[in-house]
Amino acid sequence: MTFGKTHDIAELTTELIGKQVVLGGWIEDIRKLGKMTFITLRDVSGISQIIVKGELNDNLGEINRQSVVSIKGIVQETKARDFAFEVKAEEIEVLAKAIHPLPVDPIGRVESNIDTRLNHRALDMRNQKTASIFKLRHHVLQSLRKTFVEKKFIEITTPKIIGSASEGGADLFSLDYFGEKAYLAQSPQLYKEQMTIGLERVFEISNFYRAENSHTGRHLTEFTSIDIEAAFMDYTDVMDILESVIIEVYKFVSENCKKEQEAIEHTIEVPTAPFERITYKQCIEELKQAGEKVEFGEDLLDSHLRIIGKNHPGFFFLMDWPMKLKPFYIREKDEDATLSRSFDLQFGYLELSSGGTRLHDSELLKARLKEQGLDPAQFTDHLKTFDWGMPPHSGWGLGLDRLMTILVGIDNVREVVLYPRDPDRLRP
Ligand code: AMO
């Protein structure tokens, strides 16, 4: 059995003409034409034409589409329009056969619904549209890390099994931890704040968990969050960072992922900066003008956000929310204590990120916990760190999965997550 290969298909160049290579991949198409067989071979990097002639062709036998093969042969020029080169096969080894009928068509000629594709995700990944989404996701992650490092943020990894809630609220998964009740972290909130004491600027890209029984195209029970926390920064400073992180992601993928954009039939256009910044109060005015019955202090409903999203297409910040609508750790504005130093980043109606300036005084934090019906005793480990020289700090959390839907122009978050978890889906 041949395990290795000398080249990925995309690595075939003019210099290799006349030379022997070993390719490995999957049979996308196979056409027998009497004395010759044409094979279209696909690997992760692209497709190549393989010509089989002579004795090898006579003894070829049955090879199924989508079987995995190793092909040794000589690179040569081709007359075929769709290929730069072809490989004249010398040896063909079937490494594993594909058993037909396959549950989804990886070429995408026969379309399958999303549930069928998710049930057979590994095979779905041989579909170039699906694979391109995940190659784009890989590039997005690369760009995010690059920008954070350039801005002197340090990557951290916080625990996902925790002893008390990080965000408060009811949407926590609980589990038995050797006889003690534990939870799956909803966010890295408390840990990332604590890390500003020693590391000043931190970021994390990890999965977090929400026991929300939501059946929408934008909610998952396990989602990937991009988080930052920065000492000596106010909320407007971290809004600037968020804006440049997003712009850099768009620039990076629009330049580096041309093939992927073609495959998903979507052109990624870099948005214009600066993003508009509108206040919650302004939103209430706009909603009233649109005939909505909504008062200051009320949370904005999905229907409200759709109206606001129409008025402000694309990315925009929605800032200065009422204090009572924000989590316990958010700080008020100096000039009006009913308003918070907080923001959401929206894309139309869709919330992509939220963040703000944090309280960094433990007494104020205790008072806010009580105000929100939370027990400060549950937060002892966190509160004590505030007595060790907690700097003023701000941060945000950005949903990677939601950002991906905007980037690729698909409105279901399940399309951009390998194995999505939602109330109806725990397997595979
Ligand atoms: P929040 O709860 O608003 O804030 O979450 C931040 C962002 O995470 C994404 N998100 C989700 N994505 C998919 N499915 C879900 N169930 C889900 N829940 C949240 C959204 C959202 O905007 N600790 C704060 C952030 C901070 O202040 O630093 C937090 O978790 O895109």
Tab-separated table of C-alpha atoms and ligand atoms in Angstrom:
chain	number	residue	atom	x	y	z
A	1	MET	CA	0.000	0.000	0.000
A	2	THR	CA	1.337	3.471	-0.950
A	3	PHE	CA	0.785	5.963	1.852
A	4	GLY	CA	2.671	8.987	0.653
A	5	LYS	CA	2.473	11.361	-2.274
A	6	THR	CA	5.165	13.531	-3.809
A	7	HIS	CA	2.913	16.474	-4.685
A	8	ASP	CA	-0.497	17.974	-4.139
A	9	ILE	CA	-2.225	18.540	-7.473
A	10	ALA	CA	-1.883	22.343	-7.194
A	11	GLU	CA	1.898	21.882	-6.917
A	12	LEU	CA	2.240	20.515	-10.475
A	13	THR	CA	4.270	23.018	-12.509
A	14	THR	CA	5.906	23.251	-15.950
A	15	GLU	CA	9.235	22.210	-14.374
A	16	LEU	CA	7.693	18.860	-13.548
A	17	ILE	CA	6.861	18.039	-17.185
A	18	GLY	CA	8.515	14.727	-18.022
A	19	LYS	CA	9.079	13.907	-14.348
A	20	GLN	CA	7.482	11.188	-12.261
A	21	VAL	CA	5.069	12.141	-9.474
A	22	VAL	CA	2.894	10.237	-7.021
A	23	LEU	CA	-0.524	11.801	-6.464
A	24	GLY	CA	-3.157	10.778	-3.936
A	25	GLY	CA	-6.825	11.674	-4.065
A	26	TRP	CA	-10.369	10.689	-4.946
A	27	ILE	CA	-11.816	9.690	-8.312
A	28	GLU	CA	-14.215	12.459	-9.231
A	29	ASP	CA	-14.947	11.149	-12.697
A	30	ILE	CA	-13.841	8.171	-14.810
A	31	ARG	CA	-14.508	7.777	-18.522
A	32	LYS	CA	-13.448	4.694	-20.478
A	33	LEU	CA	-12.994	5.365	-24.180
A	34	GLY	CA	-11.869	2.041	-25.693
A	35	LYS	CA	-8.097	2.002	-25.521
A	36	MET	CA	-7.918	4.909	-23.099
A	37	THR	CA	-9.392	5.934	-19.766
A	38	PHE	CA	-9.653	9.502	-18.503
A	39	ILE	CA	-9.734	9.967	-14.742
A	40	THR	CA	-10.465	13.230	-12.967
A	41	LEU	CA	-8.607	13.071	-9.693
A	42	ARG	CA	-9.344	15.457	-6.818
A	43	ASP	CA	-7.274	16.215	-3.771
A	44	VAL	CA	-7.578	19.035	-1.262
A	45	SER	CA	-5.744	21.446	-3.565
A	46	GLY	CA	-7.508	20.889	-6.897
A	47	ILE	CA	-8.259	18.502	-9.778
A	48	SER	CA	-6.061	16.859	-12.353
A	49	GLN	CA	-6.616	14.786	-15.474
A	50	ILE	CA	-5.049	11.320	-15.489
A	51	ILE	CA	-4.617	9.386	-18.753
A	52	VAL	CA	-4.507	5.607	-18.617
A	53	LYS	CA	-3.306	3.719	-21.723
A	54	GLY	CA	-1.918	0.392	-22.883
A	55	GLU	CA	-1.575	-2.591	-20.575
A	56	LEU	CA	-2.505	-0.567	-17.487
A	57	ASN	CA	-5.773	0.363	-19.204
A	58	ASP	CA	-6.467	-3.236	-20.255
A	59	ASN	CA	-6.029	-4.411	-16.643
A	60	LEU	CA	-7.689	-1.450	-14.943
A	61	GLY	CA	-10.799	-3.271	-13.732
A	62	GLU	CA	-13.674	-1.535	-12.006
A	63	ILE	CA	-12.878	1.654	-10.081
A	64	ASN	CA	-15.762	3.434	-8.408
A	65	ARG	CA	-16.169	7.181	-8.358
A	66	GLN	CA	-15.073	8.655	-5.012
A	67	SER	CA	-12.727	5.755	-4.254
A	68	VAL	CA	-9.375	6.876	-2.891
A	69	VAL	CA	-6.389	6.077	-5.096
A	70	SER	CA	-2.662	6.529	-5.358
A	71	ILE	CA	-1.431	7.274	-8.875
A	72	LYS	CA	2.187	7.177	-10.006
A	73	GLY	CA	2.825	8.737	-13.409
A	74	ILE	CA	4.591	11.229	-15.652
A	75	VAL	CA	3.497	14.868	-15.859
A	76	GLN	CA	2.813	16.027	-19.423
A	77	GLU	CA	1.223	18.881	-21.335
A	78	THR	CA	-2.456	18.521	-22.137
A	79	LYS	CA	-4.877	19.507	-24.863
A	80	ALA	CA	-7.769	19.493	-22.386
A	81	ARG	CA	-9.218	22.976	-21.862
A	82	ASP	CA	-9.903	22.652	-18.138
A	83	PHE	CA	-6.450	21.482	-17.068
A	84	ALA	CA	-2.965	22.968	-17.089
A	85	PHE	CA	-1.260	19.536	-17.114
A	86	GLU	CA	-2.160	15.879	-17.174
A	87	VAL	CA	-0.496	12.820	-15.728
A	88	LYS	CA	0.116	9.689	-17.797
A	89	ALA	CA	-0.443	6.888	-15.283
A	90	GLU	CA	2.157	4.185	-14.720
A	91	GLU	CA	0.638	2.603	-11.604
A	92	ILE	CA	-2.806	2.955	-10.044
A	93	GLU	CA	-3.522	1.595	-6.603
A	94	VAL	CA	-7.019	1.672	-5.103
A	95	LEU	CA	-6.428	2.430	-1.413
A	96	ALA	CA	-10.066	2.164	-0.372
A	97	LYS	CA	-13.248	1.701	-2.357
A	98	ALA	CA	-16.258	3.996	-2.021
A	99	ILE	CA	-19.425	1.971	-1.446
A	100	HIS	CA	-22.293	3.134	-3.673
A	101	PRO	CA	-24.896	4.506	-3.447
A	102	LEU	CA	-23.260	7.287	-1.426
A	103	PRO	CA	-25.642	9.132	0.960
A	104	VAL	CA	-24.885	12.548	-0.590
A	105	ASP	CA	-23.464	13.439	-3.977
A	106	PRO	CA	-20.110	15.070	-3.303
A	107	ILE	CA	-20.051	16.725	-6.733
A	108	GLY	CA	-23.258	18.528	-5.783
A	109	ARG	CA	-24.998	17.606	-9.061
A	110	VAL	CA	-27.781	16.092	-6.991
A	111	GLU	CA	-28.528	18.586	-4.218
A	112	SER	CA	-29.171	17.268	-0.703
A	113	ASN	CA	-30.938	19.156	2.063
A	114	ILE	CA	-28.887	20.516	4.923
A	115	ASP	CA	-29.887	17.801	7.417
A	116	THR	CA	-28.790	15.037	5.052
A	117	ARG	CA	-25.520	16.828	4.430
A	118	LEU	CA	-24.907	17.387	8.162
A	119	ASN	CA	-25.619	13.715	8.846
A	120	HIS	CA	-22.826	12.864	6.395
A	121	ARG	CA	-20.601	15.874	6.978
A	122	ALA	CA	-17.277	14.206	6.182
A	123	LEU	CA	-18.495	13.273	2.718
A	124	ASP	CA	-20.140	16.686	2.307
A	125	MET	CA	-16.645	18.128	2.761
A	126	ARG	CA	-15.682	16.685	-0.626
A	127	ASN	CA	-18.238	19.070	-2.121
A	128	GLN	CA	-16.190	22.093	-3.223
A	129	LYS	CA	-18.751	24.597	-2.010
A	130	THR	CA	-18.734	23.145	1.505
A	131	ALA	CA	-14.961	22.684	1.574
A	132	SER	CA	-14.508	26.306	0.471
A	133	ILE	CA	-16.605	27.579	3.383
A	134	PHE	CA	-14.285	25.795	5.816
A	135	LYS	CA	-11.153	26.918	3.988
A	136	LEU	CA	-12.488	30.466	4.308
A	137	ARG	CA	-13.131	29.882	8.016
A	138	HIS	CA	-9.513	28.739	8.365
A	139	HIS	CA	-8.304	31.952	6.710
A	140	VAL	CA	-10.572	34.056	8.917
A	141	LEU	CA	-9.009	32.467	12.011
A	142	GLN	CA	-5.537	33.077	10.597
A	143	SER	CA	-6.322	36.751	9.968
A	144	LEU	CA	-7.846	37.199	13.440
A	145	ARG	CA	-4.777	35.794	15.172
A	146	LYS	CA	-2.471	37.872	12.985
A	147	THR	CA	-4.298	41.122	13.818
A	148	PHE	CA	-4.490	40.369	17.550
A	149	VAL	CA	-0.790	39.586	17.728
A	150	GLU	CA	0.045	42.772	15.786
A	151	LYS	CA	-2.016	44.715	18.312
A	152	LYS	CA	-0.060	43.050	21.146
A	153	PHE	CA	-2.800	40.809	22.478
A	154	ILE	CA	-1.769	37.534	24.143
A	155	GLU	CA	-3.727	34.369	23.325
A	156	ILE	CA	-5.222	32.599	26.334
A	157	THR	CA	-7.313	29.464	26.862
A	158	THR	CA	-9.763	29.583	29.768
A	159	PRO	CA	-11.580	26.580	31.307
A	160	LYS	CA	-14.789	25.306	29.778
A	161	ILE	CA	-15.799	23.291	32.863
A	162	ILE	CA	-16.649	25.797	35.581
A	163	GLY	CA	-18.043	25.832	39.108
A	164	SER	CA	-20.355	28.857	38.775
A	165	ALA	CA	-21.967	30.836	35.969
A	166	SER	CA	-19.812	33.287	34.033
A	167	GLU	CA	-22.696	35.369	32.702
A	168	GLY	CA	-25.448	34.724	35.270
A	169	GLY	CA	-28.770	33.767	33.714
A	170	ALA	CA	-30.465	30.454	33.160
A	171	ASP	CA	-28.961	29.222	29.909
A	172	LEU	CA	-26.314	26.987	31.497
A	173	PHE	CA	-25.639	23.329	30.793
A	174	SER	CA	-24.872	21.507	34.036
A	175	LEU	CA	-22.989	18.274	34.532
A	176	ASP	CA	-21.919	15.981	37.323
A	177	TYR	CA	-18.320	16.636	38.282
A	178	PHE	CA	-17.362	13.756	40.626
A	179	GLY	CA	-20.486	14.370	42.731
A	180	GLU	CA	-20.337	18.159	42.509
A	181	LYS	CA	-22.454	20.268	40.159
A	182	ALA	CA	-20.422	21.886	37.394
A	183	TYR	CA	-21.340	23.875	34.287
A	184	LEU	CA	-20.184	24.376	30.728
A	185	ALA	CA	-18.833	27.913	30.322
A	186	GLN	CA	-21.136	30.370	28.513
A	187	SER	CA	-18.217	32.724	27.820
A	188	PRO	CA	-14.698	33.423	29.127
A	189	GLN	CA	-15.992	36.666	30.664
A	190	LEU	CA	-14.703	36.465	34.229
A	191	TYR	CA	-11.391	34.798	33.390
A	192	LYS	CA	-10.533	37.175	30.566
A	193	GLU	CA	-11.218	40.140	32.859
A	194	GLN	CA	-8.985	38.624	35.551
A	195	MET	CA	-6.155	38.119	33.071
A	196	THR	CA	-5.878	41.884	32.470
A	197	ILE	CA	-4.213	42.053	35.900
A	198	GLY	CA	-1.047	40.443	34.596
A	199	LEU	CA	-1.259	40.249	30.806
A	200	GLU	CA	-3.113	43.535	30.088
A	201	ARG	CA	-4.392	42.581	26.618
A	202	VAL	CA	-5.705	39.070	26.011
A	203	PHE	CA	-7.737	37.241	23.390
A	204	GLU	CA	-9.331	33.818	23.178
A	205	ILE	CA	-10.940	31.882	20.322
A	206	SER	CA	-12.850	28.934	21.777
A	207	ASN	CA	-16.157	27.166	21.882
A	208	PHE	CA	-18.722	28.133	24.522
A	209	TYR	CA	-22.093	26.735	25.471
A	210	ARG	CA	-25.608	28.137	25.804
A	211	ALA	CA	-28.523	25.957	26.891
A	212	GLU	CA	-30.915	28.069	24.818
A	213	ASN	CA	-33.823	26.231	23.289
A	214	SER	CA	-33.710	28.459	20.190
A	215	HIS	CA	-34.585	27.170	16.762
A	216	THR	CA	-33.240	29.889	14.479
A	217	GLY	CA	-30.626	30.227	11.787
A	218	ARG	CA	-28.344	32.125	14.173
A	219	HIS	CA	-28.444	30.233	17.500
A	220	LEU	CA	-26.361	27.215	18.438
A	221	THR	CA	-25.906	25.523	21.790
A	222	GLU	CA	-22.165	25.309	21.095
A	223	PHE	CA	-20.690	28.316	19.303
A	224	THR	CA	-17.236	29.718	18.673
A	225	SER	CA	-16.563	32.992	20.396
A	226	ILE	CA	-13.752	35.427	19.658
A	227	ASP	CA	-13.088	37.355	22.839
A	228	ILE	CA	-10.803	40.168	23.807
A	229	GLU	CA	-10.194	42.035	27.052
A	230	ALA	CA	-7.861	45.023	27.331
A	231	ALA	CA	-6.596	46.969	30.327
A	232	PHE	CA	-6.429	50.768	30.147
A	233	MET	CA	-9.008	50.936	27.387
A	234	ASP	CA	-12.526	52.377	27.252
A	235	TYR	CA	-15.370	50.881	25.218
A	236	THR	CA	-14.770	53.201	22.254
A	237	ASP	CA	-11.146	51.973	22.113
A	238	VAL	CA	-12.214	48.326	21.852
A	239	MET	CA	-14.859	49.298	19.284
A	240	ASP	CA	-12.016	50.688	17.147
A	241	ILE	CA	-10.188	47.363	17.566
A	242	LEU	CA	-13.285	45.378	16.603
A	243	GLU	CA	-13.766	47.497	13.495
A	244	SER	CA	-10.187	47.005	12.340
A	245	VAL	CA	-10.275	43.259	13.117
A	246	ILE	CA	-13.342	42.909	10.849
A	247	ILE	CA	-11.857	45.035	8.062
A	248	GLU	CA	-8.624	43.016	8.174
A	249	VAL	CA	-10.546	39.721	7.983
A	250	TYR	CA	-12.388	40.937	4.875
A	251	LYS	CA	-9.182	42.203	3.250
A	252	PHE	CA	-7.316	38.982	4.035
A	253	VAL	CA	-9.912	36.599	2.664
A	254	SER	CA	-10.844	38.727	-0.334
A	255	GLU	CA	-7.161	38.699	-1.374
A	256	ASN	CA	-6.174	35.155	-0.349
A	257	CYS	CA	-9.302	33.145	-1.139
A	258	LYS	CA	-10.168	33.805	-4.786
A	259	LYS	CA	-10.813	30.121	-5.620
A	260	GLU	CA	-13.043	29.711	-2.579
A	261	GLN	CA	-15.100	32.776	-3.505
A	262	GLU	CA	-15.614	31.311	-6.975
A	263	ALA	CA	-16.676	27.969	-5.504
A	264	ILE	CA	-19.271	29.553	-3.212
A	265	GLU	CA	-20.311	31.969	-5.994
A	266	HIS	CA	-19.998	34.940	-3.666
A	267	THR	CA	-17.632	37.894	-3.926
A	268	ILE	CA	-16.299	39.110	-0.609
A	269	GLU	CA	-16.207	42.897	-0.620
A	270	VAL	CA	-14.289	44.833	2.018
A	271	PRO	CA	-16.761	47.014	3.965
A	272	THR	CA	-16.215	50.744	4.294
A	273	ALA	CA	-14.846	52.056	7.554
A	274	PRO	CA	-15.614	53.714	9.878
A	275	PHE	CA	-18.759	51.769	10.735
A	276	GLU	CA	-21.683	53.974	11.668
A	277	ARG	CA	-22.167	54.428	15.440
A	278	ILE	CA	-25.722	55.007	16.576
A	279	THR	CA	-27.041	55.151	20.131
A	280	TYR	CA	-29.816	53.135	21.690
A	281	LYS	CA	-31.736	56.431	22.230
A	282	GLN	CA	-31.470	57.187	18.508
A	283	CYS	CA	-32.849	53.698	17.783
A	284	ILE	CA	-35.867	54.288	19.996
A	285	GLU	CA	-36.554	57.541	18.079
A	286	GLU	CA	-36.244	55.735	14.727
A	287	LEU	CA	-38.577	52.998	15.909
A	288	LYS	CA	-41.155	55.528	17.119
A	289	GLN	CA	-40.966	57.262	13.753
A	290	ALA	CA	-41.602	53.887	12.132
A	291	GLY	CA	-44.798	53.627	14.227
A	292	GLU	CA	-43.490	51.111	16.809
A	293	LYS	CA	-44.747	51.304	20.403
A	294	VAL	CA	-41.459	51.142	22.273
A	295	GLU	CA	-40.153	53.115	25.246
A	296	PHE	CA	-36.694	53.895	26.579
A	297	GLY	CA	-35.457	51.000	28.734
A	298	GLU	CA	-37.154	48.226	26.743
A	299	ASP	CA	-35.024	45.579	25.079
A	300	LEU	CA	-35.108	45.649	21.297
A	301	LEU	CA	-37.054	42.832	19.717
A	302	ASP	CA	-36.060	40.992	16.582
A	303	SER	CA	-38.740	42.950	14.693
A	304	HIS	CA	-37.252	46.232	15.983
A	305	LEU	CA	-33.763	45.239	14.917
A	306	ARG	CA	-35.038	44.409	11.459
A	307	ILE	CA	-36.392	47.985	11.115
A	308	ILE	CA	-33.128	49.487	12.431
A	309	GLY	CA	-31.132	47.128	10.207
A	310	LYS	CA	-33.033	48.381	7.134
A	311	ASN	CA	-32.250	51.991	8.096
A	312	HIS	CA	-28.550	51.157	8.559
A	313	PRO	CA	-27.547	48.435	6.121
A	314	GLY	CA	-24.236	46.632	6.659
A	315	PHE	CA	-22.072	46.894	9.771
A	316	PHE	CA	-22.950	49.445	12.465
A	317	PHE	CA	-22.452	49.863	16.191
A	318	LEU	CA	-25.445	50.233	18.456
A	319	MET	CA	-24.099	51.850	21.621
A	320	ASP	CA	-24.968	53.349	25.021
A	321	TRP	CA	-27.625	50.816	26.009
A	322	PRO	CA	-29.637	51.355	29.227
A	323	MET	CA	-27.763	49.938	32.237
A	324	LYS	CA	-30.640	47.660	33.177
A	325	LEU	CA	-30.407	45.773	29.879
A	326	LYS	CA	-26.729	44.960	30.297
A	327	PRO	CA	-24.900	42.292	32.340
A	328	PHE	CA	-23.644	42.983	35.864
A	329	TYR	CA	-20.067	43.609	34.797
A	330	ILE	CA	-20.827	46.597	32.524
A	331	ARG	CA	-19.998	50.115	33.714
A	332	GLU	CA	-22.292	53.159	33.553
A	333	LYS	CA	-21.602	56.406	31.689
A	334	ASP	CA	-20.213	59.205	33.853
A	335	GLU	CA	-22.681	61.810	32.598
A	336	ASP	CA	-25.801	59.602	32.864
A	337	ALA	CA	-25.818	56.601	35.211
A	338	THR	CA	-28.908	55.105	33.521
A	339	LEU	CA	-26.812	54.560	30.379
A	340	SER	CA	-23.967	52.083	29.998
A	341	ARG	CA	-20.596	52.171	28.291
A	342	SER	CA	-21.609	49.314	26.058
A	343	PHE	CA	-22.225	48.383	22.441
A	344	ASP	CA	-23.362	45.708	20.052
A	345	LEU	CA	-21.930	45.328	16.586
A	346	GLN	CA	-24.773	44.679	14.168
A	347	PHE	CA	-24.897	43.546	10.576
A	348	GLY	CA	-28.377	44.677	9.651
A	349	TYR	CA	-30.662	42.956	12.160
A	350	LEU	CA	-28.034	40.407	13.186
A	351	GLU	CA	-26.054	40.932	16.393
A	352	LEU	CA	-22.462	39.877	15.805
A	353	SER	CA	-20.770	41.100	18.948
A	354	SER	CA	-21.363	42.765	22.273
A	355	GLY	CA	-18.992	44.403	24.662
A	356	GLY	CA	-18.270	47.375	26.856
A	357	THR	CA	-16.282	48.979	29.633
A	358	ARG	CA	-16.314	46.867	32.798
A	359	LEU	CA	-16.759	47.787	36.428
A	360	HIS	CA	-13.389	47.376	38.083
A	361	ASP	CA	-14.393	48.133	41.668
A	362	SER	CA	-15.443	45.070	43.688
A	363	GLU	CA	-17.951	46.947	45.894
A	364	LEU	CA	-19.763	48.333	42.858
A	365	LEU	CA	-19.667	44.921	41.243
A	366	LYS	CA	-21.184	43.277	44.364
A	367	ALA	CA	-23.950	45.875	44.401
A	368	ARG	CA	-24.703	45.229	40.709
A	369	LEU	CA	-24.793	41.467	41.225
A	370	LYS	CA	-27.401	41.906	43.978
A	371	GLU	CA	-29.395	44.354	41.841
A	372	GLN	CA	-29.601	41.686	39.126
A	373	GLY	CA	-30.698	38.995	41.602
A	374	LEU	CA	-27.340	37.197	41.564
A	375	ASP	CA	-25.592	36.026	44.736
A	376	PRO	CA	-22.149	37.663	45.249
A	377	ALA	CA	-21.136	34.578	47.300
A	378	GLN	CA	-21.197	32.604	44.012
A	379	PHE	CA	-18.604	35.024	42.607
A	380	THR	CA	-16.105	35.036	45.532
A	381	ASP	CA	-13.207	33.704	43.445
A	382	HIS	CA	-13.796	36.412	40.879
A	383	LEU	CA	-14.454	39.281	43.276
A	384	LYS	CA	-11.287	38.707	45.269
A	385	THR	CA	-9.139	39.372	42.193
A	386	PHE	CA	-10.505	42.914	42.162
A	387	ASP	CA	-8.578	43.628	45.382
A	388	TRP	CA	-5.242	42.813	43.732
A	389	GLY	CA	-4.914	45.896	41.558
A	390	MET	CA	-7.564	45.446	38.881
A	391	PRO	CA	-6.941	47.919	36.026
A	392	PRO	CA	-9.801	49.673	34.240
A	393	HIS	CA	-10.606	47.444	31.265
A	394	SER	CA	-12.938	46.840	28.329
A	395	GLY	CA	-13.599	44.026	25.891
A	396	TRP	CA	-15.990	42.239	23.601
A	397	GLY	CA	-17.156	38.847	22.400
A	398	LEU	CA	-17.710	38.262	18.669
A	399	GLY	CA	-19.591	35.212	17.359
A	400	LEU	CA	-17.351	33.591	14.736
A	401	ASP	CA	-20.163	31.461	13.318
A	402	ARG	CA	-22.419	34.485	12.802
A	403	LEU	CA	-19.566	36.466	11.259
A	404	MET	CA	-18.948	33.582	8.840
A	405	THR	CA	-22.579	33.630	7.673
A	406	ILE	CA	-22.229	37.313	6.761
A	407	LEU	CA	-18.887	36.768	5.070
A	408	VAL	CA	-20.077	33.892	2.886
A	409	GLY	CA	-23.575	35.298	2.354
A	410	ILE	CA	-25.516	32.325	3.748
A	411	ASP	CA	-28.101	32.892	6.450
A	412	ASN	CA	-27.964	29.576	8.329
A	413	VAL	CA	-25.223	29.272	10.911
A	414	ARG	CA	-25.257	25.459	10.502
A	415	GLU	CA	-23.665	25.819	7.068
A	416	VAL	CA	-20.499	27.335	8.529
A	417	VAL	CA	-20.023	24.976	11.509
A	418	LEU	CA	-18.535	21.508	10.996
A	419	TYR	CA	-20.779	19.569	13.352
A	420	PRO	CA	-23.361	22.046	14.648
A	421	ARG	CA	-25.039	21.512	17.996
A	422	ASP	CA	-28.573	22.794	18.474
A	423	PRO	CA	-31.571	21.575	20.500
A	424	ASP	CA	-32.369	19.054	17.734
A	425	ARG	CA	-28.865	17.972	16.860
A	426	LEU	CA	-26.370	16.183	19.101
A	427	ARG	CA	-24.983	13.759	16.501
A	428	PRO	CA	-22.858	13.069	14.524
B	1	AMO	P1	-23.043	37.761	24.240
B	1	AMO	O1	-23.828	36.832	25.100
B	1	AMO	O2	-23.781	38.886	23.588
B	1	AMO	O3	-21.888	38.465	25.079
B	1	AMO	O4	-22.302	36.919	23.131
B	1	AMO	C1	-21.371	37.526	22.250
B	1	AMO	C2	-21.608	37.076	20.817
B	1	AMO	O5	-21.527	35.676	20.728
B	1	AMO	C3	-22.424	35.173	19.751
B	1	AMO	N1	-23.396	34.248	20.359
B	1	AMO	C4	-23.927	33.180	19.738
B	1	AMO	N2	-23.740	32.676	18.507
B	1	AMO	C5	-24.425	31.568	18.152
B	1	AMO	N3	-25.278	30.931	18.983
B	1	AMO	C6	-25.514	31.398	20.234
B	1	AMO	N4	-26.370	30.761	21.042
B	1	AMO	C7	-24.819	32.574	20.662
B	1	AMO	N5	-24.789	33.299	21.810
B	1	AMO	C8	-23.933	34.315	21.599
B	1	AMO	C9	-23.152	36.378	19.176
B	1	AMO	C10	-22.983	37.404	20.281
B	1	AMO	O6	-23.057	38.738	19.789
B	1	AMO	N6	-19.339	38.038	27.616
B	1	AMO	C11	-20.085	38.793	26.633
B	1	AMO	C12	-19.174	39.502	25.634
B	1	AMO	C13	-18.355	40.604	26.272
B	1	AMO	O7	-18.964	41.552	26.833
B	1	AMO	O8	-17.121	40.549	26.198
B	1	AMO	C14	-21.001	37.815	25.893
B	1	AMO	O9	-20.879	36.630	25.977
B	1	AMO	O10	-22.487	36.789	17.985
